[in-house]
Structures are given as structure tokens and as C-alpha cells.
Coordinates of C-alpha atoms in Angstrom, one line a residue:
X256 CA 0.0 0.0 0.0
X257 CA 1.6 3.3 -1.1
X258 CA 1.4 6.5 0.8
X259 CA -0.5 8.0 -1.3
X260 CA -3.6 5.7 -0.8
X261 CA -2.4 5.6 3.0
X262 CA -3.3 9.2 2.9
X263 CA -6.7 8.9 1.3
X264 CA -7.9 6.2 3.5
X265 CA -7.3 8.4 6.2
X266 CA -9.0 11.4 4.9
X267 CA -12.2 9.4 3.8
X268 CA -11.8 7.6 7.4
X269 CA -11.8 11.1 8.6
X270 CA -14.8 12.7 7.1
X271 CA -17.1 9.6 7.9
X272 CA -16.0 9.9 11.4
X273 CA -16.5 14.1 10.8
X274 CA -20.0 13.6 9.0
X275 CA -21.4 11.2 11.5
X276 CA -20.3 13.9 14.4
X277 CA -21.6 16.4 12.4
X278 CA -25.1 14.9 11.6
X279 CA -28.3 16.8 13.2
X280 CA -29.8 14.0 15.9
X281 CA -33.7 13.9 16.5
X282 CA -34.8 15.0 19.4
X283 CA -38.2 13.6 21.5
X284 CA -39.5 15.8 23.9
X285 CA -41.9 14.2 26.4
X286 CA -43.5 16.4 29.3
X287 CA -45.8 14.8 32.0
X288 CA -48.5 16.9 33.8
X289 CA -48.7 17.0 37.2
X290 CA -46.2 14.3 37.7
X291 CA -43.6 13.9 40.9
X292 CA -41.2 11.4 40.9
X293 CA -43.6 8.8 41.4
X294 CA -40.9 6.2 39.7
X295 CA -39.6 2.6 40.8
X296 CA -36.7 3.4 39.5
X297 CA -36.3 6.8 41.6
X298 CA -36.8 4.8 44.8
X299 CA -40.8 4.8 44.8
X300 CA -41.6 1.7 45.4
X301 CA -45.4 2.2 45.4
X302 CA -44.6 3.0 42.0
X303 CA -45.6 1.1 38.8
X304 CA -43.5 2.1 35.6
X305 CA -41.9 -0.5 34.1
X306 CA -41.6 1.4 30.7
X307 CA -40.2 4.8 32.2
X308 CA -37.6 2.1 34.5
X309 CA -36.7 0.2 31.6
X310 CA -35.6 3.6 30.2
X311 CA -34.0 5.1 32.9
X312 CA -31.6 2.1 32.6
X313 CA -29.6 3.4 30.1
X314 CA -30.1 7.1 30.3
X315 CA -28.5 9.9 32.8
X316 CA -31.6 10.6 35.4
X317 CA -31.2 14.0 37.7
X318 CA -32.6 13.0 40.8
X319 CA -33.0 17.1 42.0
X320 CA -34.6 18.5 39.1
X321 CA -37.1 21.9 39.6
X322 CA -39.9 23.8 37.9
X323 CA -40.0 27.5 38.3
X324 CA -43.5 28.0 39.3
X325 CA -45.6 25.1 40.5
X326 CA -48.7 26.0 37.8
X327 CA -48.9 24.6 34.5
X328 CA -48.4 27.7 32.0
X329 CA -45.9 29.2 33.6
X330 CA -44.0 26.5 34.3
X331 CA -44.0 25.4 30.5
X332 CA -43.5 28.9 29.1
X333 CA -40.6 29.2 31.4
X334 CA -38.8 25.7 29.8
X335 CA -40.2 26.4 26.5
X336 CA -38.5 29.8 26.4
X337 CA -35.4 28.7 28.8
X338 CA -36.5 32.3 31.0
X339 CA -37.6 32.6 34.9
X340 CA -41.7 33.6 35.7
X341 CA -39.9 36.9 36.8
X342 CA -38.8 38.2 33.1
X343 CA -40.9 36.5 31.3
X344 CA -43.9 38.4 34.2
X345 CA -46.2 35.4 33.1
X346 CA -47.9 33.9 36.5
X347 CA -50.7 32.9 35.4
X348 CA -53.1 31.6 32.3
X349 CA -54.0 34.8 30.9
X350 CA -51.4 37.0 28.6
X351 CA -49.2 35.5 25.6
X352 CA -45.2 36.2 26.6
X353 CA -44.6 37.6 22.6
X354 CA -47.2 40.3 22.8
X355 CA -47.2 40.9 26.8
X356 CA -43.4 41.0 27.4
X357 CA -41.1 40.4 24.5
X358 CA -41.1 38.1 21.4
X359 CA -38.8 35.5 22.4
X360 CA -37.2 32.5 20.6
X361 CA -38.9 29.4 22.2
X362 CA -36.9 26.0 22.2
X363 CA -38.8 24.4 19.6
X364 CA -38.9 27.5 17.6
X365 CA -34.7 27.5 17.5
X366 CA -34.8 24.3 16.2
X367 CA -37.3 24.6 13.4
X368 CA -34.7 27.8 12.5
X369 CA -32.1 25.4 12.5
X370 CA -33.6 23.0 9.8
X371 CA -35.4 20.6 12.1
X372 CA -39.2 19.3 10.9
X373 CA -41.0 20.7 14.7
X374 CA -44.4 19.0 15.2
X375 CA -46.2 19.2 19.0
X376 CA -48.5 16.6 20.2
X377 CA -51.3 17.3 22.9
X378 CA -50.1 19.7 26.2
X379 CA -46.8 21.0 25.4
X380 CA -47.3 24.8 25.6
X381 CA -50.6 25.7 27.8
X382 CA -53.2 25.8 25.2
X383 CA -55.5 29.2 25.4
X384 CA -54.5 32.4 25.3
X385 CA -51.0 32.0 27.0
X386 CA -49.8 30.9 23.6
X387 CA -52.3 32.3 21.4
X388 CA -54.4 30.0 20.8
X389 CA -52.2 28.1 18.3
X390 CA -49.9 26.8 20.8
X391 CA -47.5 29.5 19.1
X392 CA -47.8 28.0 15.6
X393 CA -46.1 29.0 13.3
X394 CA -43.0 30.8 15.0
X395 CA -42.9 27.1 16.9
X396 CA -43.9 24.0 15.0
X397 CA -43.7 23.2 11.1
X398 CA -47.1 21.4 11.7
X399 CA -50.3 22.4 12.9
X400 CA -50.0 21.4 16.4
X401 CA -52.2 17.8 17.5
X402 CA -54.9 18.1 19.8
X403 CA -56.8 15.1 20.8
X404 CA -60.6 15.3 19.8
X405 CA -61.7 14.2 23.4
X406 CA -59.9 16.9 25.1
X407 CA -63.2 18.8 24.9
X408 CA -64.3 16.0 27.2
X409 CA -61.2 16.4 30.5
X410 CA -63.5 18.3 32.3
X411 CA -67.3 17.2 31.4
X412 CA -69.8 15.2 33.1
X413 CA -67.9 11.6 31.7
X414 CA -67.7 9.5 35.3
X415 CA -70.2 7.1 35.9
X416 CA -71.2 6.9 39.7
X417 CA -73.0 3.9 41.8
X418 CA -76.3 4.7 39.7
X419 CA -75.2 5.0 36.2
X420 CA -75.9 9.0 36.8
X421 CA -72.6 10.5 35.1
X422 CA -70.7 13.5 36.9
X423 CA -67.1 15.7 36.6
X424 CA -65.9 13.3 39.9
X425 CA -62.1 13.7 40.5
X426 CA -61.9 9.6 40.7
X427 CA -63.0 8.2 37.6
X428 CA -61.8 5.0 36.8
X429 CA -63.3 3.9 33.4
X430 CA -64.0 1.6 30.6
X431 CA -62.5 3.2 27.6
X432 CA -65.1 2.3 25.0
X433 CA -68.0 3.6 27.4
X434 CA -65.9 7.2 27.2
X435 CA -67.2 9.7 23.9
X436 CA -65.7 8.9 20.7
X437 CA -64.7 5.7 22.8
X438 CA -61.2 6.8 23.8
X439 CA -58.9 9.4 26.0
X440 CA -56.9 12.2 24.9
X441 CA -53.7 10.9 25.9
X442 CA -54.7 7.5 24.2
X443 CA -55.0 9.6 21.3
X444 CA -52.0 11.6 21.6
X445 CA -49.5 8.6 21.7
X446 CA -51.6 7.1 18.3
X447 CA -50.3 10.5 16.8
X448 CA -47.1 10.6 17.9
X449 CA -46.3 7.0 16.8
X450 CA -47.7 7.7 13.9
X451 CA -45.1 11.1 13.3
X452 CA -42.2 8.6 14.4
X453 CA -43.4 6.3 11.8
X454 CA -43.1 8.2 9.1
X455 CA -40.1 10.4 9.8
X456 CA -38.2 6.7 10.1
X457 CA -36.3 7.6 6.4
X458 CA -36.4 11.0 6.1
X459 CA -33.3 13.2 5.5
X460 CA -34.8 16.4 7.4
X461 CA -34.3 15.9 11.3
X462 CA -36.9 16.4 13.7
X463 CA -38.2 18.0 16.9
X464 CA -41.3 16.2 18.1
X465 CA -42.8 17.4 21.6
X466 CA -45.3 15.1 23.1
X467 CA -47.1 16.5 26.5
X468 CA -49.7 14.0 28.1
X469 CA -52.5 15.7 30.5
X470 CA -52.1 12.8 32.6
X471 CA -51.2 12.1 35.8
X472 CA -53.1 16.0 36.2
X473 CA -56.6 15.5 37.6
X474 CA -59.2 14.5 37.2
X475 CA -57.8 10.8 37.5
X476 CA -60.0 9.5 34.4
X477 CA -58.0 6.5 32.9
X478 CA -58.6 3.3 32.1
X479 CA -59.8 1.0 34.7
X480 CA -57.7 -1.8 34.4
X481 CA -54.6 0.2 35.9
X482 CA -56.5 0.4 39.5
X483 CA -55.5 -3.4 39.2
X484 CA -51.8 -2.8 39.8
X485 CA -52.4 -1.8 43.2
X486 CA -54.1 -2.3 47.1
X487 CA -55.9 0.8 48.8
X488 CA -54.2 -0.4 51.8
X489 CA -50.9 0.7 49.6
X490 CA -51.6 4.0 50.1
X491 CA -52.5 4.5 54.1
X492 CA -49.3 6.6 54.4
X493 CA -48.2 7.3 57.8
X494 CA -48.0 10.8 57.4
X495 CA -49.9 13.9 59.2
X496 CA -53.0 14.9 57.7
X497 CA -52.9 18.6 59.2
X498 CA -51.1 21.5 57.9
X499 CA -47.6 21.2 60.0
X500 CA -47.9 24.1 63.4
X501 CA -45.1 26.1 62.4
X502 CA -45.9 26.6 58.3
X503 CA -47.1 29.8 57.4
X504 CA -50.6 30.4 56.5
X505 CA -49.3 32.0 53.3
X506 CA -47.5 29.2 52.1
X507 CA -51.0 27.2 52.3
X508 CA -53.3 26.5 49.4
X509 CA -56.7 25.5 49.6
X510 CA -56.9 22.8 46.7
X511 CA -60.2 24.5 45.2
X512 CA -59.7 22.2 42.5
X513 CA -60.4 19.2 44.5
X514 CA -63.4 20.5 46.4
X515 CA -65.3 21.5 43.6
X516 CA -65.4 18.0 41.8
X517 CA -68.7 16.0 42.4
X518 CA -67.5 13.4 44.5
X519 CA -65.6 16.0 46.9
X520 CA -68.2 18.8 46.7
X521 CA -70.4 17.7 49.3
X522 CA -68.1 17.1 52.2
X523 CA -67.7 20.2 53.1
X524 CA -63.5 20.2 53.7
X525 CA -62.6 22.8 55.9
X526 CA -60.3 25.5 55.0
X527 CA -57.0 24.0 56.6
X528 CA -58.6 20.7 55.9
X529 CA -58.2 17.2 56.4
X530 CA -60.1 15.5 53.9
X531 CA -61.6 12.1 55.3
X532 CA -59.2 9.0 55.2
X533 CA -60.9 6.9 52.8
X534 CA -60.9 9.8 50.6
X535 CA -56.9 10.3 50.1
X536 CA -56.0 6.4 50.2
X537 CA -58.3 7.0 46.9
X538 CA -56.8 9.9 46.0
X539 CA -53.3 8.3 45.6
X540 CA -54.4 4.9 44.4
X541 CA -55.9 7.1 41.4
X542 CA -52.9 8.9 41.3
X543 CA -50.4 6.0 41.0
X544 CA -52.6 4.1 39.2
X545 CA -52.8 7.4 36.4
X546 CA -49.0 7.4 36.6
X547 CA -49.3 3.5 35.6
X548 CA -51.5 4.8 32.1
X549 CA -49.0 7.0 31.0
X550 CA -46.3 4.9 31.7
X551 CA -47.9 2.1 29.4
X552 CA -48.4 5.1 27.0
X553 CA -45.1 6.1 27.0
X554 CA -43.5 2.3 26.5
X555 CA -45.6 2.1 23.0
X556 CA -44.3 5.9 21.8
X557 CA -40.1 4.2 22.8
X558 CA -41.0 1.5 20.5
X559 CA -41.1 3.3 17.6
X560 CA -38.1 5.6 18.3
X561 CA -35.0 4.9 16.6
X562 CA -32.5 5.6 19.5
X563 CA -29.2 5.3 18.1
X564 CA -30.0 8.6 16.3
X565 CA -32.7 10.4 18.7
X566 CA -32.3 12.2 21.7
X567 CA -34.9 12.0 24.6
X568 CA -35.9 13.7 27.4
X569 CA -39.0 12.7 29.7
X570 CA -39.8 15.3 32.3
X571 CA -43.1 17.3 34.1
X572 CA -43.8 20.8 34.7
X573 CA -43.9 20.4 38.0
X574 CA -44.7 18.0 40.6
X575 CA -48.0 17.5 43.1
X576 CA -49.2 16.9 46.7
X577 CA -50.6 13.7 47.9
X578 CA -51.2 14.5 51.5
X579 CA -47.9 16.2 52.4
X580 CA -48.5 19.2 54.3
X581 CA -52.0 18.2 54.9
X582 CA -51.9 19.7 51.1
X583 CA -53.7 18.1 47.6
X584 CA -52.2 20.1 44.4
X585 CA -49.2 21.8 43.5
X586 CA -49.3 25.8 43.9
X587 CA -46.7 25.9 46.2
X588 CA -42.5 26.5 47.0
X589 CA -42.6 23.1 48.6
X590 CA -40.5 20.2 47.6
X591 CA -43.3 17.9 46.7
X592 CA -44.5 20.7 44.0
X593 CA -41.3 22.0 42.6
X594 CA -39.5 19.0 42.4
X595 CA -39.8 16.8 38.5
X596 CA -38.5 13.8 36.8
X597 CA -35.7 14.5 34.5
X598 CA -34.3 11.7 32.2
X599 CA -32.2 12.5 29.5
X600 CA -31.2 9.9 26.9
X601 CA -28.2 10.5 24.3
X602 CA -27.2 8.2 21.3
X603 CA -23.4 10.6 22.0
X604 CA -23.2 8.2 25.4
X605 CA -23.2 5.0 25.5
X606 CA -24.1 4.3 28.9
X607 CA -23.5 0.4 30.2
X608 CA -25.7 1.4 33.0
X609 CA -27.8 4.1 34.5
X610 CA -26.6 6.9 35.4
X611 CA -28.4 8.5 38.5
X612 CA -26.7 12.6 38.8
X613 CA -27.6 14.7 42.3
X614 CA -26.7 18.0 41.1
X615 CA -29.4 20.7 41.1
X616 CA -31.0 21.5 37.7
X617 CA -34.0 23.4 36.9
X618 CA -36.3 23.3 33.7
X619 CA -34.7 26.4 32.2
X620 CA -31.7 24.5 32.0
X621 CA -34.3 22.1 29.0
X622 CA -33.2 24.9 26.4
X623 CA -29.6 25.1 26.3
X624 CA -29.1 21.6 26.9
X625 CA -30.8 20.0 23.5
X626 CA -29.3 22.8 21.5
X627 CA -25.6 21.4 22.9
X628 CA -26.8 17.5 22.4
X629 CA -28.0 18.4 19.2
X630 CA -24.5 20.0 17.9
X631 CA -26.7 23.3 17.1
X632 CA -25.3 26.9 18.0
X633 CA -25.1 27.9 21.7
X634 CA -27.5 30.7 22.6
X635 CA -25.7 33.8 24.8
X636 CA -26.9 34.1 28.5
X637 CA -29.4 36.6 29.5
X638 CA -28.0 39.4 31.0
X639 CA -29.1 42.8 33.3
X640 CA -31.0 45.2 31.3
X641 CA -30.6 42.5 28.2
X642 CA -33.2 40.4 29.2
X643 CA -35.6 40.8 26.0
X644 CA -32.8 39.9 23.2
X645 CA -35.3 37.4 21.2
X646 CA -32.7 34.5 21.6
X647 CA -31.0 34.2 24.9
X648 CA -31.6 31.7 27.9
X649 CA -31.2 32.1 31.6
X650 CA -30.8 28.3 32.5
X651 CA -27.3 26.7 32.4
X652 CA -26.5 23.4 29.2
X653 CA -26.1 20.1 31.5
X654 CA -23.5 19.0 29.1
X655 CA -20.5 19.3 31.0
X656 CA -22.4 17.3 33.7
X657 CA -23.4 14.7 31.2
X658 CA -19.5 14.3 29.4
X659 CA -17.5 14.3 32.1
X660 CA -19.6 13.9 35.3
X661 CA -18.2 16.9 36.6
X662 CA -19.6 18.2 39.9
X663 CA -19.2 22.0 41.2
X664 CA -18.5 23.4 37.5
X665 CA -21.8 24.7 37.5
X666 CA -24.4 26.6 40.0
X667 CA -25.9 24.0 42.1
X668 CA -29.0 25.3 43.3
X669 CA -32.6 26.0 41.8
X670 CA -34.9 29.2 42.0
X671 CA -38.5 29.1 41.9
X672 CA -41.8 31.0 43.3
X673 CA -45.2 31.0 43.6
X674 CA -47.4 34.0 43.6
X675 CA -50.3 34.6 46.3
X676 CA -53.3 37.5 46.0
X677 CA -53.9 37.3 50.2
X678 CA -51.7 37.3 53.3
X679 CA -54.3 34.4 54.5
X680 CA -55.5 31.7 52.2
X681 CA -59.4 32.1 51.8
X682 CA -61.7 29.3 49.9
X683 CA -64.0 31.8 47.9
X684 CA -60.9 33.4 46.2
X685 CA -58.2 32.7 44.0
X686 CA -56.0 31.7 46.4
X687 CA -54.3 28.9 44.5
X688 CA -54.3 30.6 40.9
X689 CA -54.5 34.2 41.3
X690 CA -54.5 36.6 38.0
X691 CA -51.7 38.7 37.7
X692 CA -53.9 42.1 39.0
X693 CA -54.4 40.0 42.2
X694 CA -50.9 39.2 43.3
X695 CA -50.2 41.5 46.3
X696 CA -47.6 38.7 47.6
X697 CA -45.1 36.7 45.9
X698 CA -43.1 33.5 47.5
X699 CA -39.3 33.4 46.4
X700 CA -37.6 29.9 47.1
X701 CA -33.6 28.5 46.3
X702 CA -32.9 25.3 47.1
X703 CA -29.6 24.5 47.5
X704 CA -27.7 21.1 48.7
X705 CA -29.1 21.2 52.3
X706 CA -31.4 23.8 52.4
X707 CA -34.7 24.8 51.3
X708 CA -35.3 28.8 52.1
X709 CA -38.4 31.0 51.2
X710 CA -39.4 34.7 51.4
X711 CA -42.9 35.7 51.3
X712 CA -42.6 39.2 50.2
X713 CA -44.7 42.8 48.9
X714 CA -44.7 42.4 45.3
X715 CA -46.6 45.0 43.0
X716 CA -47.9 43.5 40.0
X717 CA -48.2 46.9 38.3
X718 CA -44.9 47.2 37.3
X719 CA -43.3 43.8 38.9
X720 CA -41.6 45.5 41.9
X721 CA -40.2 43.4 44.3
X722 CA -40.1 44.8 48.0
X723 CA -37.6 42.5 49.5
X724 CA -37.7 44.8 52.8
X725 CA -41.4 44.0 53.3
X726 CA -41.5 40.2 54.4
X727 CA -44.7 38.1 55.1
X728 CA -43.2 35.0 56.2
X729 CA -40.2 32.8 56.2
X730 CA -39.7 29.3 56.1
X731 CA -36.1 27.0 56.1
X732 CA -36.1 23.8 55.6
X733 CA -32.9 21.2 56.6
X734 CA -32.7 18.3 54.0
X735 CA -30.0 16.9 56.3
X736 CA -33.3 15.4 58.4
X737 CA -36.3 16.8 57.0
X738 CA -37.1 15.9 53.4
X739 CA -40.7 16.6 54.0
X740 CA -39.9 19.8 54.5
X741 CA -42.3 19.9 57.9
X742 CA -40.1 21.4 60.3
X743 CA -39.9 25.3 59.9
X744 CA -36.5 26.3 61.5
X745 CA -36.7 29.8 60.1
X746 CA -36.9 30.9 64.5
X747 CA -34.2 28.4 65.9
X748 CA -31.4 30.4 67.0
X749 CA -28.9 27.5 65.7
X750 CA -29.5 28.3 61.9
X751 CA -29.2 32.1 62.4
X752 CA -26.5 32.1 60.2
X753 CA -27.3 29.7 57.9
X754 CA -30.4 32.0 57.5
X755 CA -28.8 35.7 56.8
X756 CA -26.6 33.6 54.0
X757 CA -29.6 31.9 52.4
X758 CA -31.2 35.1 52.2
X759 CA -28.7 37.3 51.1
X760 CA -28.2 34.9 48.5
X761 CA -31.4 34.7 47.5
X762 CA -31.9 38.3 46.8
X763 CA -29.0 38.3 44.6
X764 CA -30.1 35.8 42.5
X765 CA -33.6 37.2 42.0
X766 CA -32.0 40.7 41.4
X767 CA -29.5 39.4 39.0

């Protein structure tokens, strides 16, 4: 062999090697509703998922993942744009972030610009008027996004009771052909999104395809078989059913949403609750047993994805109470609300095990992360007083953390908070969701490797002022002992310290 073909070996060797580095990967984006960590394979063994375990075996999983607002539109128009609630100013259900604040680039909207075929399937951005009606299509999504048909039907009179009458119950286990057009919205969303992955098998143009199922969100309609993979008796936690003596009122919500259902409107719940035994062992039997329907949903969407060139990432927009804190929603700076699944699967790393990674991320950190997996051009950081460039992100890219493992290269703490219209909670207000002219209070939180610390301070919606000198309430939280978060040390001498550091931090990151 001569030099000369020596050399040209090499330099075809080269460019395959080059061209396969250099090829755009797919990326799947799957986004739970209302989902905690309610995984086997995070430790819950209560927990049915033997699709979501079986991929968690060979992807990275961060086991301290957090939203940055515990309420579904914020949350997702947070990840979606890779901004906090706090520039973005979107805290609730009601204004559309491109006309209201600025009009930003949005995650799948960078990727379409960078080639990619974007399609959406079911709840990825809130639908409504927090993304215009046309969950931002076109600036988004090459498609016309895919709703299901029965969506119309979430919230309708669909639950058969005792008598055959049927009501909008927040337990509704059901047959699936007795259901209109004899199926369920997230049924129909995995049909679609099979489908897409079916016939984007061959072709040349990559793809970003975002699947959000509504599920495990209430009301816990899904099939009925599921309730089979459980006992009640399961779900008898040993856990208090009172709101803990030393939380503040403030930090309370009053899960209107559950009291209004049918099967929950009549038992007249008082403010600080509880609700009657029976009731919750039901409530998180439905609830694991919901987790157990989109879990089976999720294994049928897997089989069709070709992973040795597709990135995936399964997550939630933020998490959900079953009882903790005497509490049965989200809409709060706890743990149990802010804290999501986060798996993140890369044909780049060929894992010979699963991967379980502590560090602290937080959903803005969804954004610059798939653009670096995907080999596309790095976005610039948001900075002071450059906050509405169209393309920038606040989060941090977890690919350092992903290639080398490395710990303490990157901020290891998350921010969130939750916005309150009353110093006290009241049931005939809008405690839990309140518009954005109602917020006289908002809760900051940062979680860092011990420590869970939250200000409940003035905040005027008007023009988003922050009065960090007029405090509500505190609450600290040691994760050294209390993962609950049910001890409030915010008045125990010992953490004095700890507490002036936690909160000077805090204000600097919120003021950044």
C-alpha cells in the first residue's frame, strides 16, 4: 500500500468519522402533567413504571430536578422559552409572553430555524391564550400542532357513579369504550405521535417532536384496568393529615380544585382541611394508578423511536401533593410541588448502566441543553438590562455534567416561586391561581444542597416591583433530616446564620 492511498484512506476515514459527528440527531420531547417522581426506579416503590424504568436504565436521570412555578403555563412557558416567571412576568393563564413581554425565541422554535421538521402533540405549551391560541404556531412548529378530539371532554360530566348517573368526579376510573368517541386524549396523543415517528423513520430532514400527556393531572380518568396494579391499603401513608404548626398560613393553598369536583363537593373540607381518610388512600391509588397509564403510553411511543440517532428527554412541569403538608395540588414552593422527573437519553453516550446525577437543575436549564446535544449553536446568556434579546436563555446546558460527570463546575441550586393574592388563604378566592392584578404577595424559594429557604414578600404586579424589605413569612427547611420539609426552622437560634446567608443569596439571584 503506497502512501499515497495511506493518505486517502485516512482522509475518507476522517470525514465519515467528521459527517457522523456532524449529523443533526432527532430530538423527542416528552412532558408529563402534574407528575412527581412517582418512579420505581427513583426509589418509589409504590410506583408502577416498568416502561419509564426500563428507560431510565440506560439514560442519565437527575434526581433534583425543579420547575420554576408550581402551575402549569408558567412553568412550560418558562422551559419552553429557557427564561424565569420573573422576566418573562407570566404567572398565570392569561397573557401571551410575545405580545405581553417580548417576542422571544422558544426551544422548539430554534430548532425549526435550525432545519429541524417541529411537530407538537397534545399539552406542550398551555393551550388558550397564553400561547395564542395556536400553541405558538407558526413561530414554533412546522405542523399544525395535534390536539386530541376528546380533550373537549377532560373536564365534562364523563364519570359514571353507583347509579349509572354521570358527573365531573375527581376519581373516575373507566371503561375506555364507554368514554365519547370511545377513547382518551392521551390515548389519542401517543396514536399521533407514533404515527409522526413512523413516518419520519427515512427521512433526511431531522426532527423535533414534543409530546405532552395531560395525565397524571386530575381528574384521574384513565382506564380502569390500571387500579388493578395496586391495594388501597398501599396508600395509608403514615403521614400527618394537618397543615404542619409552624408553616405559614401564606404558604397554604386550599386545593379549590379538588373540592369543587362532584365526589368531593359535598363534604364540606374545611379551610385548613383534612379530607376524610378513605378519601386520600383513593386519592393516591388514582394517582399511581394514572402514573401506571402514561407509563404504558409512554413504552408504546419508545418502541417506535430509533435511539441510536434520537435524543430524549422525559420530564413534568412540576410536581404535586398527595397528603404532604395536609396539602392536595401543586401551587406551592414546597419540595413535593417543585421537584420533577428528569431523564435525558443520548445516542453521544453509550451508557453500560444508568446513570443517577444529584446535582441541582432546573427546567430552564431544557433549552440550552438539546441545543448542545444536538450540535446546534449555543444561545448567549441573558443578562441585566438584556433580558428581551429574542434569543438568549437564563438556564445553564447540562453537558459538562453529562460528558465528564463533573460536579461544582456549574451553580448547584434551583430558583423558583409562587405568587399569592392574600396574606391568609381564603376558599371563595383565587388563592391557589390568582391573575396577575391579584398578586399582592409573591413567594421566592432557592434550594440549594441542604437547604430549602423562602421569602414571602410585597410584590406589585403593576410594574413587577419586588419589596424585598417588606417580608410576610419565612420558612427554612434542613434536607439533612427533614425531606418533608415539615419542620420550619426559620426561629431556631442554631441556623441564624445559615439563614442571613440563604437570604442574602437569594436576593441576589432574583436581582440578578
Amino acid at each position: 500500500m503506497t502512501w499515497i492511498t495511506v493518505f486517502f484512506f485516512l482522509l475518507i476515514l476522517i470525514n465519515s468519522v467528521q459527517n457522523k459527528f456532524e449529523e443533526k440527531r432527532n430530538v423527542l420531547m416528552i412532558i408529563m402533567d402534574d407528575f412527581r417522581p412517582a418512579i420505581f426506579a427513583y426509589g418509589d416503590r409504590l410506583a408502577k413504571t416498568p416502561n419509564i424504568d426500563k428507560f431510565v436504565e440506560k439514560s442519565f436521570y437527575f434526581t433534583r430536578a425543579y420547575a420554576q412555578q408550581a402551575l402549569c403555563a408558567p412553568s412550560r412557558n418558562s422551559m419552553l422559552t429557557g427564561r424565569r416567571p420573573d422576566t418573562i412576568h407570566l404567572y398565570d393563564f392569561y397573557n401571551y409572553w410575545r405580545t405581553f413581554v417580548g417576542n422571544f425565541t422558544t426551544l422548539p422554535q430554534y430548532f425549526k430555524e435550525n432545519g429541524y421538521l417541529t411537530h407538537s402533540v397534545g399539552k406542550v405549551f398551555h393551550p388558550g391564550i397564553s400561547s395564542n391560541f395556536t400553541d405558538d404556531y407558526p413561530l414554533s412548529w412546522s405542523n399544525k400542532p395535534f390536539h386530541p378530539k376528546t380533550e373537549s371532554f377532560m373536564n365534562s360530566a364523563v364519570c359514571p357513579d353507583g347509579s349509572g348517573v354521570k358527573k365531573k368526579n375527581l376519581i373516575c376510573p373507566i371503561r375506555v369504550h364507554s368514554q365519547p368517541l370511545q377513547t382518551l386524549p392521551d390515548i389519542e396523543s401517543a396514536n399521533e405521535a407514533c404515527r409522526f415517528l413512523k413516518n419520519n423513520k427515512k427521512q433526511a430532514k431531522p426532527f423535533f417532536l414534543a409530546v405532552g400527556f395531560h395525565k397524571p393531572h386530575i381528574p384521574f380518568r384513565f382506564p380502569k384496568k390500571f387500579l388493578g396494579n395496586f391495594s388501597e391499603t398501599d396508600f395509608d401513608w403514615k403521614i400527618s393529615p394537618y397543615k404542619p404548626l409552624d408553616m405559614p398560613d401564606i404558604a397554604w393553598n386550599p386545593f379549590t380544585d379538588i373540592r369543587m369536583r362532584d365526589d368531593f363537593a359535598n363534604l364540606s373540607i374545611p379551610l385548613f382541611g383534612p379530607i376524610p381518610k378513605e378519601k386520600a388512600i383513593k386519592i393516591r391509588e388514582s394517582y399511581y394508578a394514572a402514573v401506571s397509564y402514561v407509563d404504558d403510553l409512554f413504552g408504546k411511543i419508545l418502541t417506535e423511536v430509533n435511539l441510536e440517532n434520537t435524543i430524549v428527554l422525559l420530564t413534568s412541569d412540576h410536581g404535586w401533593s398527595l397528603g404532604e403538608h395536609g396539602e392536595w395540588a401543586k401551587y406551592s414552593n414546597f419540595e413535593i410541588s417543585l421537584r420533577v422527573p428528569f431523564i435525558l437519553y443520548s445516542p453521544e453516550f453509550q451508557l453500560k448502566k444508568r446513570k443517577p446525577i444529584k446535582h441541582i437543575i432546573e427546567l430552564i436549564d431544557v433549552f440550552p441543553t438539546l441545543i448542545d446535544l444536538a450540535n446546534l449553536s449555543k444561545l448567549p446568556k441573558c443578562k441585566t438590562n438584556k433580558k428581551y434579546l429574542k434569543a438568549c436563555v437564563e438556564g445553564k446546558s447540562l453537558y459538562k455534567i453529562l460528558k465528564n460527570n463533573s460536579k461544582g463546575t456549574l451553580p448547584n441550586i434551583a430558583l423558583s416561586q409562587y405568587p399569592r393574592p392574600n396574606i391568609h388563604p381564603k376558599l371563595k378566592s383565587n388563592t391557589d391561581k390568582p391573575r396577575l392584578n391579584q398578586i399582592k404577595v409573591m413567594g421566592y424559594s432557592i434550594r440549594t444542597n441542604n437547604f430549602r429557604y423562602t421569602m414571602w414578600i410585597k410584590f406589585t404586579p403593576k410594574n413587577f416591583t419586588r419589596h424585598w424589605n417588606k417580608i410576610y413569612a419565612r420558612e427554612l427547611y434542613d434536607h439533612r433530616f427533614d425531606d418533608e420539609e415539615a419542620i420550619n426552622l426559620v426561629n431556631s437560634s442554631f441556623y441564624k446564620q445559615t439563614l442571613t446567608r440563604l437570604e442574602n443569596k437569594l436576593i441576589t439571584c432574583f436581582s440578578k
